mmCIF file of C-alpha atoms in Angstrom:
data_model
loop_
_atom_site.group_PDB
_atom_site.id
_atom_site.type_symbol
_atom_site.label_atom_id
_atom_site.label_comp_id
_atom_site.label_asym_id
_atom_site.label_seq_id
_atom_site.Cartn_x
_atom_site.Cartn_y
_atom_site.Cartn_z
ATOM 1 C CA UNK A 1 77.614 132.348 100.336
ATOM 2 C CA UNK A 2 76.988 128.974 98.895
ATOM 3 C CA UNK A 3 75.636 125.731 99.777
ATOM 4 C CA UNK A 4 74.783 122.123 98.851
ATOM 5 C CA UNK A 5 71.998 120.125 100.336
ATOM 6 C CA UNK A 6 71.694 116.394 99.585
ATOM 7 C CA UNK A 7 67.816 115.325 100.794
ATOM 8 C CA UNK A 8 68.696 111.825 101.159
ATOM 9 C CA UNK A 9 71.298 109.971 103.507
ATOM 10 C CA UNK A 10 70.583 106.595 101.589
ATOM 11 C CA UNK A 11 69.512 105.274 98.272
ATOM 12 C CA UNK A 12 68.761 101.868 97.803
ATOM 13 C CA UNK A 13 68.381 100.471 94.136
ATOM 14 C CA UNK A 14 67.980 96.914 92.903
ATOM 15 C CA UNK A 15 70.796 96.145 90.559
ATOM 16 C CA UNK A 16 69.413 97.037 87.145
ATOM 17 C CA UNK A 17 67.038 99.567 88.430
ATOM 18 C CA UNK A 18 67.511 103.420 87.334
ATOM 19 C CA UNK A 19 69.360 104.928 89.727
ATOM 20 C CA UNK A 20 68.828 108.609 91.366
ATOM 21 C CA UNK A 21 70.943 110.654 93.823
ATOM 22 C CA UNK A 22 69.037 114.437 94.586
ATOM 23 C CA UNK A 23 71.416 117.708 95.319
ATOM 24 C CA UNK A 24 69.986 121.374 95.159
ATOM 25 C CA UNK A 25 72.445 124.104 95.530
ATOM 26 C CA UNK A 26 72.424 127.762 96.625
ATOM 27 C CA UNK A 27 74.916 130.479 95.279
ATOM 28 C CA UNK A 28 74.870 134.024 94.455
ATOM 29 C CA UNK A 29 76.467 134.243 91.221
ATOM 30 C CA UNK A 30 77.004 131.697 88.645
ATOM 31 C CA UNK A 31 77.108 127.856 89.689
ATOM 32 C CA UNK A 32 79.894 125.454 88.843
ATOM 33 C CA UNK A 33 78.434 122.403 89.819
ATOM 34 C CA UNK A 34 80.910 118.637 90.673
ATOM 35 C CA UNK A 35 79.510 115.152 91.494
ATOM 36 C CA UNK A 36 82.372 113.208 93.445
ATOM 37 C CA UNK A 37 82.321 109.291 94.515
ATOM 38 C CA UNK A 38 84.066 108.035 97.492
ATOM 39 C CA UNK A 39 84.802 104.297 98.037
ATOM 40 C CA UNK A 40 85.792 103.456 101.369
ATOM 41 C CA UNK A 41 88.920 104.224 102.672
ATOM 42 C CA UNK A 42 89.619 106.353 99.594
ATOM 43 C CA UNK A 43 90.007 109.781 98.140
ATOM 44 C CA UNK A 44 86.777 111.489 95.791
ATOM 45 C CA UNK A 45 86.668 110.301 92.598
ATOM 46 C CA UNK A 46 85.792 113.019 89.743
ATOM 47 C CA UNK A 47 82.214 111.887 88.100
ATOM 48 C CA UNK A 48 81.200 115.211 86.097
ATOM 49 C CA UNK A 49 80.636 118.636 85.958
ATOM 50 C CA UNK A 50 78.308 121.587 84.687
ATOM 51 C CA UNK A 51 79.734 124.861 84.092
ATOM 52 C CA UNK A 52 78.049 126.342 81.007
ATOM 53 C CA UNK A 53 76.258 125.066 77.941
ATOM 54 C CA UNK A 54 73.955 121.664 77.491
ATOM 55 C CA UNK A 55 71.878 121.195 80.948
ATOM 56 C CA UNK A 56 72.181 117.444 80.358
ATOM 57 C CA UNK A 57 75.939 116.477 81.417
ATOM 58 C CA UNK A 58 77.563 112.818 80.900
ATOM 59 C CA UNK A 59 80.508 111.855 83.014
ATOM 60 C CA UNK A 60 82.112 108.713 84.032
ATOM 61 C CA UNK A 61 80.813 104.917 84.467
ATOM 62 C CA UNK A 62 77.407 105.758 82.571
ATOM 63 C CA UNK A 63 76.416 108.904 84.907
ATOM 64 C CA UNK A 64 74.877 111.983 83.919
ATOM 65 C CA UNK A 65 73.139 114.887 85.564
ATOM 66 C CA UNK A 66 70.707 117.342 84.454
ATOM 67 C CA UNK A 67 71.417 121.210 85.321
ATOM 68 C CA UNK A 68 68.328 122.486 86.471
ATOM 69 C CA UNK A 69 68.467 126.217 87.135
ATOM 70 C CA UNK A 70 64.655 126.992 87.844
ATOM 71 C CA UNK A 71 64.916 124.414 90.391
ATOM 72 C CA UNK A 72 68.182 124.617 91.707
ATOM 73 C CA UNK A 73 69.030 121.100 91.284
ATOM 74 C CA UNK A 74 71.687 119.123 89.984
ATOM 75 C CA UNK A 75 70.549 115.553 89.875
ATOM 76 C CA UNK A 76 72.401 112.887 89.279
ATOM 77 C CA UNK A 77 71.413 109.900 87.615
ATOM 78 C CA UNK A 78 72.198 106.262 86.479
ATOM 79 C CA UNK A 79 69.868 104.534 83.886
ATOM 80 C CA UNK A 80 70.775 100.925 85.247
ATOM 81 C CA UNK A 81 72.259 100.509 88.634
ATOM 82 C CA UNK A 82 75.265 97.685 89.189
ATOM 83 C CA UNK A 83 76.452 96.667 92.524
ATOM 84 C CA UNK A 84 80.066 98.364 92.004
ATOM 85 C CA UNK A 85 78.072 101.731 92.004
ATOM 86 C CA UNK A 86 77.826 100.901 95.948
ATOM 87 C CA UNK A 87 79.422 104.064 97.929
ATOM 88 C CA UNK A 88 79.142 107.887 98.818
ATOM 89 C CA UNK A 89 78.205 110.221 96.528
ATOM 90 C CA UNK A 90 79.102 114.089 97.040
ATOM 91 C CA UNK A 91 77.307 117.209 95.187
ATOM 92 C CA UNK A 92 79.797 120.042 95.254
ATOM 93 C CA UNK A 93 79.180 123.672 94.150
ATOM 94 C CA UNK A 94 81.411 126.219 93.268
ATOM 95 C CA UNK A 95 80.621 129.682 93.074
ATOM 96 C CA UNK A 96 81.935 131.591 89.680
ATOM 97 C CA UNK A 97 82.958 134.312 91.826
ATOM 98 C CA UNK A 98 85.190 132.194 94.729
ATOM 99 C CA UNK A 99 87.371 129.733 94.604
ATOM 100 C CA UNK A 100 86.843 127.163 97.249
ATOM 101 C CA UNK A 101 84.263 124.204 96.669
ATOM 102 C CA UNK A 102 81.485 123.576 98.937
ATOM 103 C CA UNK A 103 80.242 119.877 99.441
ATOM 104 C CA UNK A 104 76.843 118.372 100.624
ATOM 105 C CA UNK A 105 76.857 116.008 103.505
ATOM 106 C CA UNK A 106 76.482 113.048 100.995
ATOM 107 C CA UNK A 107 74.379 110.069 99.917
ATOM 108 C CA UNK A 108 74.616 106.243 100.357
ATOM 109 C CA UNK A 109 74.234 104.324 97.759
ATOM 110 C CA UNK A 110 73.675 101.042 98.304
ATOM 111 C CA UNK A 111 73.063 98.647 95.254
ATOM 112 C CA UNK A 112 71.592 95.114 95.850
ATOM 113 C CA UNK A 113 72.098 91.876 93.632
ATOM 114 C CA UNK B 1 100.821 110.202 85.595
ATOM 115 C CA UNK B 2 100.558 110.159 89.127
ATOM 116 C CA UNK B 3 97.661 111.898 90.484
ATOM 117 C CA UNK B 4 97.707 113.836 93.521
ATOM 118 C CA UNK B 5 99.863 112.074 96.281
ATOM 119 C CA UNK B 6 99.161 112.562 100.074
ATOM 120 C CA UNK B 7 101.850 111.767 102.895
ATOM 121 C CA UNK B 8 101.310 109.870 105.283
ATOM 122 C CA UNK B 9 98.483 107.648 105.274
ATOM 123 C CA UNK B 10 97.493 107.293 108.128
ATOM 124 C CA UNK B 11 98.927 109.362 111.588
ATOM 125 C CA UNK B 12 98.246 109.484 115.753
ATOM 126 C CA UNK B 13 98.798 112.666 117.209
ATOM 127 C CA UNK B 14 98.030 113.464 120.872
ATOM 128 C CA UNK B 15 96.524 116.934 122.026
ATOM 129 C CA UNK B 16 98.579 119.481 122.040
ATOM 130 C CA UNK B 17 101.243 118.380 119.462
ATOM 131 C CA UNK B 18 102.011 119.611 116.107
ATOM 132 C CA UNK B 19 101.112 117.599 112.484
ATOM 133 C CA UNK B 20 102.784 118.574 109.228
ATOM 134 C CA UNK B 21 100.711 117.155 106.217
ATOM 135 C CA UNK B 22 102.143 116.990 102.679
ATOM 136 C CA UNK B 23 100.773 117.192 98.992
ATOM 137 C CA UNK B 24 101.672 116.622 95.437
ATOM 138 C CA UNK B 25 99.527 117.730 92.494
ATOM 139 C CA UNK B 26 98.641 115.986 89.624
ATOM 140 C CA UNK B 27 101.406 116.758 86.999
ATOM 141 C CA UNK B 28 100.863 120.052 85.388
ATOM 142 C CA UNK B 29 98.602 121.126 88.108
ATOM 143 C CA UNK B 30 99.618 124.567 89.981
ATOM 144 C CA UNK B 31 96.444 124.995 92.843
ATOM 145 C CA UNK B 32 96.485 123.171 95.730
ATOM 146 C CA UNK B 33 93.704 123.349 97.983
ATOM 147 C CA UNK B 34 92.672 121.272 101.573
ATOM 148 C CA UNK B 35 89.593 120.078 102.672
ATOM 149 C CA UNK B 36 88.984 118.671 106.044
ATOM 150 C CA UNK B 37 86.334 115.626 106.095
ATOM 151 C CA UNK B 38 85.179 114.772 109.493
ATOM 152 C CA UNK B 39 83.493 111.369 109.858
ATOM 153 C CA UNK B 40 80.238 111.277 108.163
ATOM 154 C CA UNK B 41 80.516 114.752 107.267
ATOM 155 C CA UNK B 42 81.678 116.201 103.578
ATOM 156 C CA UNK B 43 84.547 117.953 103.055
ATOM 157 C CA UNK B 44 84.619 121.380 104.107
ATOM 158 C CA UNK B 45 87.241 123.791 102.831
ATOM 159 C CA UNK B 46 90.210 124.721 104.600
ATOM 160 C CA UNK B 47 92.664 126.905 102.174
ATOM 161 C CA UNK B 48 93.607 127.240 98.649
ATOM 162 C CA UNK B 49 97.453 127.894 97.208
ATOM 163 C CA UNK B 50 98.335 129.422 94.201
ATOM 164 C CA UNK B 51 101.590 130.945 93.474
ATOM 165 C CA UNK B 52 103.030 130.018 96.576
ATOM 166 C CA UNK B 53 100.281 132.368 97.993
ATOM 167 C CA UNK B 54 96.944 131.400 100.312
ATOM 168 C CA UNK B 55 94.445 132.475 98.032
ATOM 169 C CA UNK B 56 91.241 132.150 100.222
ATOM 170 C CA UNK B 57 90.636 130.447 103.130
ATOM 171 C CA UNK B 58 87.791 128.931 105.066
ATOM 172 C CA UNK B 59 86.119 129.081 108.556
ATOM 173 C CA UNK B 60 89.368 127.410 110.224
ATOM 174 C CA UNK B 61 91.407 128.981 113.534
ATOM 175 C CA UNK B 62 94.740 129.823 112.661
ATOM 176 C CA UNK B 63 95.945 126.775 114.051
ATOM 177 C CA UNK B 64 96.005 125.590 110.468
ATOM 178 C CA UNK B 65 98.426 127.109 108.306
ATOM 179 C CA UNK B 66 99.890 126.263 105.362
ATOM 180 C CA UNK B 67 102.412 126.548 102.726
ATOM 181 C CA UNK B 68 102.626 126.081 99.028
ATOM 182 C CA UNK B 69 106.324 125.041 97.360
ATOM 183 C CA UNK B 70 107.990 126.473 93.989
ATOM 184 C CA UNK B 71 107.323 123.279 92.518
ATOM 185 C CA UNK B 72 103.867 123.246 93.782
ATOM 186 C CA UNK B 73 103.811 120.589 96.616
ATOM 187 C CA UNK B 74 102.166 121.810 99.308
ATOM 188 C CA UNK B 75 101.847 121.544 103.297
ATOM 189 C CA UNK B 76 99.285 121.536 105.904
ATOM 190 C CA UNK B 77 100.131 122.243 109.704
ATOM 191 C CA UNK B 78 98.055 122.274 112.269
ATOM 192 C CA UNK B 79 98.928 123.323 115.885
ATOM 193 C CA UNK B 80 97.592 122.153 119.453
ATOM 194 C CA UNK B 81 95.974 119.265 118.326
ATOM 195 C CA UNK B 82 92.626 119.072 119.547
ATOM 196 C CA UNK B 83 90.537 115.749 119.625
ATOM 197 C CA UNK B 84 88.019 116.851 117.298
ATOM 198 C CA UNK B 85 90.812 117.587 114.710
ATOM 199 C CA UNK B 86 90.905 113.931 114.470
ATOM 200 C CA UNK B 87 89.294 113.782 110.691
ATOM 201 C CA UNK B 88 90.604 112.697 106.860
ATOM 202 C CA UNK B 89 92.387 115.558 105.175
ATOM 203 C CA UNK B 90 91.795 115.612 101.614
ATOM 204 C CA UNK B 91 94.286 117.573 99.129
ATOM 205 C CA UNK B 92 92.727 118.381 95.874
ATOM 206 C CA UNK B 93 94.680 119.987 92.775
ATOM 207 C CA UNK B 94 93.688 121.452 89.696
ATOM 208 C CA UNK B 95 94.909 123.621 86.695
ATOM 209 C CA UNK B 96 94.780 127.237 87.771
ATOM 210 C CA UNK B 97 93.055 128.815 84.825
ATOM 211 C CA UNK B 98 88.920 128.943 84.811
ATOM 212 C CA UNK B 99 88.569 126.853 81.948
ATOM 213 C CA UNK B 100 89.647 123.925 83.978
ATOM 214 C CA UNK B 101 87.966 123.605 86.700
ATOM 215 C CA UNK B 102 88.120 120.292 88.123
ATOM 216 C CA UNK B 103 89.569 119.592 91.370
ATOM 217 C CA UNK B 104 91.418 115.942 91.506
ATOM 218 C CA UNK B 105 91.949 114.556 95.351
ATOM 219 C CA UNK B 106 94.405 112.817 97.042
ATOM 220 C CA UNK B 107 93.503 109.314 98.665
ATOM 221 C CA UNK B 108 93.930 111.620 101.693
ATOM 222 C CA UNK B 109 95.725 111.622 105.052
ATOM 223 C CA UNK B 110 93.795 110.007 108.321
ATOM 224 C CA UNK B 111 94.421 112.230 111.576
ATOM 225 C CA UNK B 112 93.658 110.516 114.677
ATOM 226 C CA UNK B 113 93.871 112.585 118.033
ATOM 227 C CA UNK B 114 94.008 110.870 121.523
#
């Protein structure tokens, strides 16, 4: 079985501020681990992945998340927060043994000017 | 390149009816799987297609069935509507060989059952 839990329901950063969305994960073999954005009324947006190698991954519009496998986490992270990073953000986990991904309930970020 | 197109947008179904949903991949993209997002909720898997074959499936009653398409377009039906069917249904595609494993969605198709 696998699983994604996201802590938090809401963020709320001050534009400029660092910028942190939490996700831990459960799975029994290897984890492929996804961060998605949805803006409203739309489909997920791809933001980055881990799948092997460097625990620190960079992705799209200045995100990156560090791999933690002690922890179980999969953080991801913003160095300076703009209002257009405003939306959902989904944690996804894949199992290297299945096929199907399997999404936390998501975050709200909300970034004010 | 298009990315992964969804059809319709947006559709009202009453109970009991019948909905056919439909799916394009992104271009060169073989494995097409559906997730079903209920309001506030994150997608939650319904069925993957490869090879014109359900590959795995999810905790969904067999009122949703499927159906992949030799040129990789895909279908989702679901029978006797029931209100809390009423969701966004999310078509994701992605390369089927384990070196790429990103799955790129559709803008998605919003059900809503009266």
């Amino acid at each position: 079985a696998q699983s994604v839990a996201q802590p938090e329901d809401q963020v709320n950063v001050a534009e400029g501020n660092p910028l942190t969305v939490k996700c831990t994960y459960s799975v029994s073999g290897n984890p492929y681990l996804f961060w998605y954005v949805q803006y409203p009324n739309r489909g997920l947006q791809f933001l980055l992945k881990y799948i092997t190698g460097d625990n620190l991954v960079k992705g799209s519009y200045g995100f990156e998340a560090e791999f933690n496998k002690s922890q179980t986490s999969f953080h991801l992270k913003k160095p300076s927060a703009l209002v257009s990073d405003s939306a959902l953000y989904f944690c996804a986990v894949r199992d290297s043994n299945d096929y199907k991904l399997s999404f936390g309930a998501g975050t709200t970020v909300t970034v004010r000017a | 390149d298009a990315g992964v197109t969804q059809s319709p947008t947006h559709l009202i179904k009453t109970r009991g009816q019948q909905v056919t949903l439909r799916c394009s991949p992104k271009s060169g993209h073989d494995t097409v799987s559906w997730y079903q997002q209920a309001l506030g909720q994150g997608p939650q898997f319904i069925f993957q297609y490869y090879e014109e074959e359900e590959r795995q499936r999810g905790n969904f009653p067999d009122r949703f069935s499927g159906h992949q398409f030799p040129n990789y377009s895909s279908e989702l039906n679901v029978n006797a509507l029931l209100l809390g069917d009423s969701a966004l249904y999310l078509c994701a595609s992605r390369e089927g060989g384990l070196a790429k494993n990103i799955q790129y969605f559709g803008a998605g198709t919003r059900l809503s059952v009266l």
